[in-house]
Coordinates of C-alpha atoms in Angstrom, one line a residue:
M1 CA 157.2 98.0 17.5
S2 CA 157.7 94.2 18.5
M3 CA 159.0 91.7 16.3
A4 CA 155.7 89.6 16.5
A5 CA 154.2 92.8 15.1
D6 CA 156.7 93.3 12.4
K7 CA 156.0 89.9 10.9
T8 CA 152.1 89.8 11.6
G9 CA 150.3 88.8 8.5
E10 CA 153.5 87.1 6.7
V11 CA 152.5 83.9 5.2
V12 CA 154.9 81.1 7.6
L13 CA 153.5 77.7 6.3
A14 CA 151.8 77.1 3.0
A15 CA 150.3 74.0 1.5
R16 CA 151.1 73.9 -2.3
D17 CA 148.8 71.5 -4.5
I18 CA 148.2 69.2 -1.9
A19 CA 146.3 65.8 -2.6
K20 CA 145.5 63.0 -0.8
S21 CA 143.6 59.8 -2.0
Y22 CA 142.5 56.6 0.1
G23 CA 142.0 53.8 -2.5
S24 CA 139.5 55.4 -4.5
I25 CA 138.6 58.3 -2.2
H26 CA 140.2 61.5 -3.1
A27 CA 140.1 63.1 0.4
L28 CA 142.2 66.4 -1.2
K29 CA 142.1 67.3 -5.2
G30 CA 145.2 70.0 -5.4
V31 CA 144.6 72.3 -2.5
N32 CA 146.5 75.4 -1.6
F33 CA 146.3 76.8 1.9
D34 CA 148.2 79.5 4.1
I35 CA 148.9 80.3 7.7
H36 CA 149.8 83.8 8.6
H37 CA 151.9 84.9 11.3
G38 CA 150.2 85.8 14.5
Q39 CA 146.8 85.5 13.0
V40 CA 143.9 83.2 13.2
T41 CA 142.8 81.4 9.8
T42 CA 139.7 79.4 10.1
L43 CA 138.8 76.3 7.9
F44 CA 135.3 75.6 7.2
G45 CA 133.6 72.7 5.2
E46 CA 131.2 69.9 5.6
N47 CA 132.4 66.7 6.9
G48 CA 134.2 64.6 4.7
A49 CA 135.4 67.9 2.8
G50 CA 139.1 67.1 4.0
K51 CA 139.7 69.7 6.7
S52 CA 141.0 67.2 9.0
T53 CA 143.2 65.2 6.4
L54 CA 144.7 68.4 5.0
M55 CA 145.6 69.4 9.0
K56 CA 147.0 65.8 9.5
I57 CA 149.3 66.5 6.6
L58 CA 150.4 70.1 8.1
S59 CA 151.3 68.6 11.3
G60 CA 153.0 65.4 9.9
V61 CA 150.6 62.6 11.1
V62 CA 149.8 61.3 7.4
K63 CA 151.8 62.2 4.1
P64 CA 150.1 63.9 1.4
T65 CA 150.1 61.7 -2.0
S66 CA 151.4 64.8 -3.7
G67 CA 152.1 68.6 -3.4
E68 CA 154.7 70.3 -0.7
I69 CA 154.4 72.0 2.3
I70 CA 156.6 75.2 2.4
L71 CA 158.0 76.4 5.7
D72 CA 159.5 79.7 6.3
G73 CA 159.8 79.8 2.2
A74 CA 161.6 76.5 2.1
P75 CA 159.9 72.8 1.4
V76 CA 159.9 70.6 4.3
M77 CA 158.5 66.9 4.6
F78 CA 157.3 66.0 8.0
A79 CA 158.0 62.0 8.5
S80 CA 155.8 62.3 11.8
S81 CA 153.9 64.5 14.3
S82 CA 156.9 64.7 16.5
Q83 CA 159.2 66.0 13.6
A84 CA 156.5 68.7 12.9
R85 CA 156.3 69.5 16.5
D86 CA 160.2 70.0 16.6
H87 CA 159.3 72.6 13.9
G88 CA 157.2 74.4 16.2
I89 CA 153.9 72.9 14.8
S90 CA 150.9 71.3 17.1
I91 CA 147.9 69.8 16.6
I92 CA 144.9 69.6 18.9
H93 CA 142.7 66.8 17.5
Q94 CA 139.1 66.6 17.3
E95 CA 138.8 63.3 18.9
L96 CA 140.5 63.1 22.1
S97 CA 144.0 61.3 22.4
L98 CA 144.3 61.0 26.0
A99 CA 145.4 58.0 28.2
P100 CA 142.1 57.7 30.6
N101 CA 144.0 55.6 33.1
M102 CA 146.8 58.3 33.4
N103 CA 146.4 61.5 35.2
V104 CA 146.1 65.3 33.8
R105 CA 150.0 65.8 34.7
D106 CA 151.4 62.6 32.8
N107 CA 149.0 63.1 30.0
I108 CA 150.1 66.6 29.2
F109 CA 154.0 65.5 29.2
M110 CA 153.3 62.2 27.9
G111 CA 156.3 61.2 25.4
R112 CA 158.4 64.6 26.6
E113 CA 158.7 64.2 30.1
I114 CA 160.7 66.7 32.4
R115 CA 164.1 65.3 33.2
G116 CA 166.1 65.9 36.4
P117 CA 169.1 64.8 38.0
A118 CA 166.8 62.0 39.8
G119 CA 164.8 61.0 36.7
V120 CA 161.6 62.4 35.6
D121 CA 161.0 65.7 37.5
F122 CA 157.5 65.0 38.8
A123 CA 157.1 68.2 40.8
E124 CA 158.2 70.5 38.2
E125 CA 155.7 69.2 35.6
E126 CA 153.0 69.3 38.4
R127 CA 154.0 72.8 38.8
Q128 CA 153.5 73.6 35.0
T129 CA 150.5 71.6 34.9
R130 CA 148.9 73.9 37.5
L131 CA 150.1 77.5 35.6
L132 CA 148.4 76.0 32.2
M133 CA 145.1 75.2 34.2
E134 CA 145.2 78.5 35.8
E135 CA 145.6 80.1 32.6
L136 CA 142.8 78.3 31.3
E137 CA 140.7 79.1 34.2
E138 CA 140.0 75.4 35.1
D139 CA 139.7 74.0 38.3
I140 CA 141.5 70.8 37.9
D141 CA 144.0 68.7 40.0
P142 CA 147.3 67.8 38.1
L143 CA 146.9 64.4 39.6
T144 CA 143.3 63.6 38.8
P145 CA 142.8 60.3 36.3
V146 CA 141.5 61.9 33.1
E147 CA 138.6 58.9 33.0
E148 CA 137.2 61.1 35.9
L149 CA 137.1 64.0 34.1
R150 CA 133.7 65.1 32.3
L151 CA 134.1 65.6 28.2
G152 CA 134.5 69.3 28.6
Q153 CA 137.2 68.9 30.9
Q154 CA 139.0 66.3 28.9
Q155 CA 139.3 68.8 26.2
I156 CA 140.5 71.7 28.6
V157 CA 143.6 69.0 29.0
E158 CA 144.0 68.4 25.6
I159 CA 144.2 72.0 24.7
A160 CA 146.9 72.6 27.7
R161 CA 149.0 69.8 26.4
A162 CA 149.2 71.5 22.9
L163 CA 150.0 74.9 24.9
S164 CA 152.4 73.2 26.9
V165 CA 154.8 72.9 23.7
N166 CA 155.2 76.6 23.1
S167 CA 154.2 76.2 19.4
R168 CA 154.7 78.7 16.6
I169 CA 152.0 77.1 14.7
L170 CA 149.0 75.8 16.5
I171 CA 146.0 73.7 14.8
M172 CA 142.6 73.5 16.6
D173 CA 140.4 71.1 15.0
E174 CA 137.1 71.3 16.7
P175 CA 138.3 72.6 20.1
T176 CA 135.3 73.8 21.4
S177 CA 132.7 71.0 20.7
A178 CA 132.8 69.6 24.1
L179 CA 133.2 73.1 26.2
S180 CA 130.7 74.9 27.9
A181 CA 129.9 78.7 26.9
S182 CA 132.3 80.0 29.8
E183 CA 135.2 77.9 28.9
V184 CA 134.9 78.8 25.1
E185 CA 135.1 82.6 26.5
V186 CA 138.3 81.3 28.3
L187 CA 139.7 79.7 25.2
F188 CA 139.0 82.7 23.0
K189 CA 140.9 84.9 25.6
V190 CA 144.0 82.4 25.2
I191 CA 143.7 82.5 21.5
G192 CA 144.1 86.5 21.6
D193 CA 147.2 86.2 24.0
L194 CA 148.9 83.5 21.6
K195 CA 148.0 85.9 18.7
A196 CA 149.8 88.8 20.6
R197 CA 153.1 86.7 21.2
G198 CA 153.0 85.8 17.6
V199 CA 151.7 82.6 17.4
S200 CA 149.7 81.1 14.2
I201 CA 146.6 79.5 14.6
V202 CA 144.4 77.3 12.1
Y203 CA 140.8 76.8 13.4
I204 CA 138.4 74.2 12.6
S205 CA 134.8 74.6 13.5
H206 CA 131.4 73.8 12.8
H207 CA 130.2 76.8 15.3
L208 CA 129.9 79.1 12.5
E209 CA 128.6 82.0 14.2
E210 CA 131.7 81.5 17.4
A211 CA 134.7 81.1 14.8
L212 CA 133.7 84.5 13.1
Q213 CA 134.5 86.0 16.2
I214 CA 138.1 85.3 16.1
T215 CA 139.0 84.7 12.5
D216 CA 141.3 86.8 10.5
H217 CA 140.9 84.4 7.4
A218 CA 138.4 82.1 6.1
V219 CA 139.0 79.2 3.7
V220 CA 136.3 76.7 2.8
L221 CA 137.1 73.1 1.4
R222 CA 134.3 71.1 -0.6
D223 CA 134.8 67.8 -1.9
G224 CA 138.5 67.8 -1.2
A225 CA 139.1 71.3 -3.1
M226 CA 139.2 74.7 -1.8
T227 CA 136.0 76.8 -3.1
A228 CA 136.6 79.8 -1.5
Y229 CA 139.1 82.2 0.3
A230 CA 138.5 85.8 2.1
D231 CA 139.6 88.1 4.7
R232 CA 137.3 88.7 7.8
A233 CA 135.9 91.9 6.7
A234 CA 134.5 90.3 3.2
I235 CA 132.7 87.2 4.8
D236 CA 129.4 86.5 7.2
L237 CA 127.5 83.6 7.8
E238 CA 125.7 83.7 4.8
W239 CA 128.9 83.6 2.6
I240 CA 130.2 80.6 4.7
V241 CA 127.2 78.4 4.4
R242 CA 126.6 79.4 0.7
H243 CA 130.4 78.3 0.0
M244 CA 130.3 74.9 2.1
V245 CA 126.7 73.5 1.1
G246 CA 125.9 75.8 -2.3
E247 CA 122.7 76.9 -0.4
N248 CA 121.3 78.6 2.6
F249 CA 119.0 76.4 4.4
D250 CA 118.0 76.0 7.9
L251 CA 117.8 72.9 10.3
G252 CA 114.2 72.2 9.4
S253 CA 111.3 72.8 11.4
P254 CA 108.9 70.8 13.8
P255 CA 107.3 67.7 11.7
S256 CA 103.3 68.4 11.5
G257 CA 100.4 67.0 9.7
Y258 CA 100.1 64.1 12.1
A259 CA 98.4 63.1 15.2
K260 CA 100.9 62.3 18.2
G261 CA 100.3 59.1 19.6
P262 CA 100.0 57.9 23.5
V263 CA 102.8 58.6 25.9
A264 CA 105.6 56.5 25.1
L265 CA 108.1 57.6 27.8
S266 CA 107.2 58.4 31.1
I267 CA 110.0 59.6 33.5
E268 CA 108.6 60.1 37.4
N269 CA 110.3 61.8 39.9
L270 CA 113.8 60.5 39.0
T271 CA 116.7 61.2 41.0
V272 CA 120.2 60.8 40.3
R273 CA 123.1 61.6 42.5
D274 CA 126.6 62.8 41.7
R275 CA 129.0 60.1 41.6
Q276 CA 131.7 62.2 43.4
A277 CA 130.1 65.1 44.9
D278 CA 127.4 65.0 47.4
Y279 CA 124.3 66.5 45.6
N280 CA 121.2 65.5 43.1
V281 CA 122.6 66.0 39.6
V282 CA 119.0 65.1 38.4
D283 CA 116.4 66.6 41.0
N284 CA 113.3 64.8 41.3
L285 CA 112.5 65.3 37.1
S286 CA 109.1 64.3 35.8
L287 CA 108.7 64.0 31.8
D288 CA 106.2 62.4 29.2
V289 CA 106.9 62.0 25.7
R290 CA 104.4 61.1 23.3
E291 CA 104.8 59.0 20.0
G292 CA 105.7 61.2 17.3
E293 CA 106.9 63.9 19.6
I294 CA 110.2 65.5 19.3
V295 CA 111.5 67.1 22.8
C296 CA 114.8 69.0 22.7
I297 CA 116.2 69.5 26.4
Y298 CA 118.6 72.5 26.5
G299 CA 121.0 73.6 29.1
L300 CA 124.7 74.6 30.4
M301 CA 127.4 72.1 31.2
G302 CA 126.4 70.3 34.3
A303 CA 122.6 71.2 34.1
G304 CA 122.4 67.4 34.6
R305 CA 121.3 66.5 30.8
T306 CA 123.6 64.0 30.1
E307 CA 122.9 62.2 33.5
L308 CA 119.4 62.2 32.7
L309 CA 119.4 60.5 29.5
E310 CA 122.1 57.9 30.6
S311 CA 119.7 57.1 33.7
V312 CA 116.6 56.5 31.5
A313 CA 118.8 54.2 29.2
G314 CA 120.4 52.1 31.8
R315 CA 123.6 53.5 32.1
L316 CA 123.3 55.3 35.4
K317 CA 121.7 53.9 38.3
P318 CA 118.8 56.4 39.4
A319 CA 118.7 57.2 43.2
S320 CA 114.8 57.1 43.2
G321 CA 112.0 57.5 40.7
R322 CA 110.6 55.4 37.7
V323 CA 111.1 55.2 33.8
R324 CA 108.2 53.6 31.9
L325 CA 108.3 52.8 28.5
K326 CA 104.7 52.6 26.9
G327 CA 103.5 51.6 30.5
R328 CA 106.1 49.0 30.9
D329 CA 108.4 49.6 33.8
I330 CA 112.3 49.6 32.7
T331 CA 114.0 51.5 35.7
G332 CA 117.2 49.8 36.4
R333 CA 117.4 48.0 33.3
S334 CA 120.7 47.4 31.7
I335 CA 121.6 49.1 28.3
A336 CA 120.9 46.1 26.5
G337 CA 117.7 45.5 28.3
C338 CA 116.5 48.8 27.3
I339 CA 117.5 48.3 23.7
G340 CA 115.7 45.0 23.8
E341 CA 112.4 46.9 25.4
G342 CA 112.8 49.7 22.5
L343 CA 114.6 52.5 24.0
V344 CA 118.2 53.6 22.8
L345 CA 120.8 56.2 23.6
V346 CA 123.1 58.3 21.2
P347 CA 125.7 59.1 23.8
E348 CA 127.5 62.2 23.8
D349 CA 131.2 60.9 23.6
R350 CA 131.0 58.5 20.3
Q351 CA 134.9 57.5 20.6
R352 CA 134.6 56.0 24.0
D353 CA 131.0 55.1 24.3
G354 CA 129.4 54.6 20.6
L355 CA 132.0 52.8 18.6
V356 CA 134.3 49.9 18.7
Q357 CA 137.7 51.2 16.6
T358 CA 138.8 48.0 15.7
M359 CA 135.4 46.9 14.0
T360 CA 134.5 47.9 10.4
V361 CA 131.8 50.5 9.6
G362 CA 129.4 47.4 8.7
R363 CA 130.1 45.9 12.1
N364 CA 129.6 48.8 13.9
L365 CA 126.4 50.0 12.4
S366 CA 124.9 46.2 13.0
L367 CA 126.4 45.5 16.4
A368 CA 123.0 46.7 18.2
S369 CA 120.8 44.7 16.1
I370 CA 122.6 41.4 16.4
G371 CA 119.9 39.7 17.4
S372 CA 117.8 40.3 14.5
F373 CA 119.9 38.2 12.1
T374 CA 121.5 35.7 14.4
R375 CA 120.0 32.1 15.0
G376 CA 121.5 30.2 17.9
L377 CA 125.4 30.4 17.1
F378 CA 124.7 31.3 13.3
T379 CA 124.5 34.5 11.7
S380 CA 123.1 35.5 8.3
S381 CA 125.3 37.8 6.4
T382 CA 122.8 38.2 3.9
R383 CA 120.4 39.9 6.4
E384 CA 123.6 41.6 8.3
T385 CA 124.6 43.3 5.0
A386 CA 121.0 44.3 3.9
L387 CA 120.9 45.9 7.5
V388 CA 124.2 47.8 6.7
D389 CA 123.4 48.8 3.8
G390 CA 120.1 50.2 4.5
A391 CA 121.6 52.2 7.3
I392 CA 124.5 53.6 5.3
R393 CA 121.8 54.9 2.7
N394 CA 119.3 56.3 5.2
V395 CA 121.6 58.0 7.7
H396 CA 123.9 59.4 4.3
I397 CA 126.9 57.9 5.5
K398 CA 130.2 59.1 3.1
T399 CA 132.3 55.9 3.1
D400 CA 133.5 53.4 0.5
G401 CA 131.1 50.5 2.1
G402 CA 130.3 48.6 5.3
G403 CA 133.9 46.5 5.1
S404 CA 135.7 50.4 5.5
A405 CA 137.8 51.0 8.7
I406 CA 135.6 53.0 11.3
G407 CA 138.8 55.4 11.6
A408 CA 138.9 56.3 8.1
L409 CA 135.9 58.4 8.5
S410 CA 135.4 61.9 9.5
G411 CA 134.0 62.9 12.7
G412 CA 130.8 63.7 11.5
N413 CA 130.2 60.2 9.6
Q414 CA 131.5 58.4 12.4
Q415 CA 128.4 60.1 14.5
K416 CA 126.3 59.3 11.8
V417 CA 127.4 55.7 12.4
V418 CA 126.6 55.9 15.8
I419 CA 122.9 57.2 15.3
G420 CA 122.4 54.5 12.2
K421 CA 123.5 52.0 14.6
M422 CA 120.6 52.9 16.9
L423 CA 117.9 53.7 14.5
A424 CA 118.7 50.0 12.9
T425 CA 117.5 48.4 16.0
D426 CA 113.8 50.2 15.1
P427 CA 113.3 51.6 18.4
E428 CA 110.2 53.5 20.1
V429 CA 112.2 56.1 22.0
I430 CA 115.8 57.5 20.5
L431 CA 117.4 59.4 23.3
L432 CA 120.3 61.5 21.8
D433 CA 122.8 63.4 23.8
E434 CA 124.3 66.5 21.7
P435 CA 124.0 64.6 18.6
S436 CA 125.4 67.4 16.5
R437 CA 128.7 67.5 18.0
G438 CA 131.4 67.7 15.5
I439 CA 129.0 67.6 12.3
D440 CA 128.7 70.4 9.9
I441 CA 125.7 72.4 8.8
G442 CA 124.7 70.2 6.3
A443 CA 125.1 66.9 7.8
K444 CA 122.6 68.4 10.9
A445 CA 120.2 69.3 8.7
E446 CA 120.4 65.8 7.3
V447 CA 120.2 64.0 11.2
F448 CA 117.3 66.3 12.0
K449 CA 115.4 65.6 8.9
L450 CA 115.8 61.9 9.3
L451 CA 114.5 62.2 13.0
A452 CA 111.7 64.5 11.8
E453 CA 111.0 61.3 9.5
R454 CA 111.0 58.9 12.1
A455 CA 108.9 61.2 14.2
R456 CA 106.1 61.2 12.0
K457 CA 106.2 57.2 11.8
G458 CA 105.7 57.6 15.4
L459 CA 109.0 57.6 16.9
A460 CA 109.6 59.5 20.4
V461 CA 112.6 61.8 20.1
V462 CA 114.7 63.3 22.9
Y463 CA 117.7 65.2 22.3
T464 CA 119.9 67.5 24.2
T465 CA 121.9 70.2 22.9
S466 CA 124.1 73.4 24.3
E467 CA 123.4 75.3 21.2
V468 CA 120.1 77.5 21.2
G469 CA 119.7 77.4 17.4
E470 CA 119.4 73.8 17.6
C471 CA 116.3 74.1 20.0
L472 CA 114.4 75.8 17.3
S473 CA 114.9 73.7 14.8
I474 CA 112.4 70.3 14.8
A475 CA 111.4 70.1 18.1
H476 CA 107.8 70.2 19.2
R477 CA 108.7 71.3 22.9
I478 CA 112.1 73.0 24.1
L479 CA 112.8 72.1 28.0
V480 CA 115.3 73.9 29.7
M481 CA 117.3 72.3 32.5
R482 CA 119.1 74.0 35.5
R483 CA 120.6 72.4 38.2
G484 CA 119.2 69.1 37.8
R485 CA 115.6 70.3 37.2
I486 CA 113.4 71.5 34.4
A487 CA 113.4 75.2 34.9
A488 CA 111.0 76.2 31.8
E489 CA 109.3 74.9 29.1
F490 CA 108.7 76.4 25.6
G491 CA 107.1 75.6 22.3
P492 CA 108.7 76.0 18.8
D493 CA 107.9 79.8 18.6
A494 CA 110.2 80.5 21.3
N495 CA 113.4 83.2 21.1
K496 CA 116.9 82.7 21.6
E497 CA 117.1 85.0 24.4
E498 CA 114.1 83.3 26.4
I499 CA 115.7 79.7 26.2
M500 CA 119.2 81.4 27.3
A501 CA 117.7 83.7 30.4
A502 CA 116.0 80.2 31.5
S503 CA 119.3 78.4 31.5
G504 CA 120.9 81.0 33.5
E505 CA 123.2 82.3 30.8
A506 CA 124.0 86.0 30.8
V507 CA 121.8 87.6 28.1
V508 CA 122.9 91.2 27.2
A509 CA 120.1 93.4 26.7
H510 CA 119.7 95.2 23.6
P511 CA 119.1 98.7 23.6

């Protein structure tokens, strides 16, 4: 029997009575948390429950207000993340912390370069990077600039960087939020290998069913306090949801009881070329969306969902085709031009494309609506404050107010800021690319409810998702994209198997 097997299940790191306050906000209230040798402990909770704060304390990113951390039976206090890493603790953050202008190799070894007699041994770093990419079954050249990778590939690089440290405790904060189904499968294989080597893993995910596949222990946080703990054998989906939000509820249903209006958005034979490869990422696609209609676009990574929305919203230039907004041709308009016409996009990558990190919550919320409270060189602070307060209230953002730093918000609340910013422009059409990325089940329900309410008032809504369950929520129509085209169309009475089969996913036949 191996040494790893002998110790499996033992507590290697423990948090005892950990509390953390940010002014009047109590992010953690006396939390106790154990990490077991060679096992996966999954941490569940809504956005703002304190999950990321606890993990940042355990990995040395922030210091607790009170309480202690016990490692191998002895109290420790980490002054920095590098000190925690020296003790074998690494974290994969929910929000990517890569340098986009640097290549993959340099990102992985940034701050801990491999030295040789003549300086940095770039050849050895490149060799190790290639091995990591092989382990993660991802065909990424180590010398590729990170900014040229799609979001899912950037997430793989972030995971590879953490794996390169050979940590004994690895914290994964939403590691699969941007990954395709096949990439998640590979990651789970890697997690199995790490467990076999005695690595302890803390796993945070809003994909509840997915997390149940790999967890050994489950802990639920709610409003900064631990509300439940159990071993895998004692938990199921209903147990998690009940302890997270206090009740078992779904993500809503398609809004009804009103007549849909005329066509609000018309996409005619739209074609978008891939920036690097020589093929059509959106291939001669046509689609009409009516006032008050909610359309969901489902598809695997690379199906062309993001490129379709970005082309319609003015971010990508189409090779051919037309986009009309209530009959007006807006093809080729800039992003600002589209917003001015009444068409807005909530982007997939909120950190890079949706938020200005140096601005407050309020300034982020009001940025796209600046024209509504500006006259010449002067702005009306009264109008801006009213707009910000209304957006915070309407989208249910957990914050101290508009003056708070955007970085102080949880990932899900940052996503709500991006959605609230676009809704504050009072658009006629809203496009949302993976709007639930990094949002817990309670926040998803709030966002979908908000979209359903706006649809009743005539807003045309188009959203993409890679989660089948989100198709079967508020959408009147479900479109499945595959290789740049609409491969199938379903109504709200469709089932998961039909949708997945149309997208090209492998579906296991049930006996």
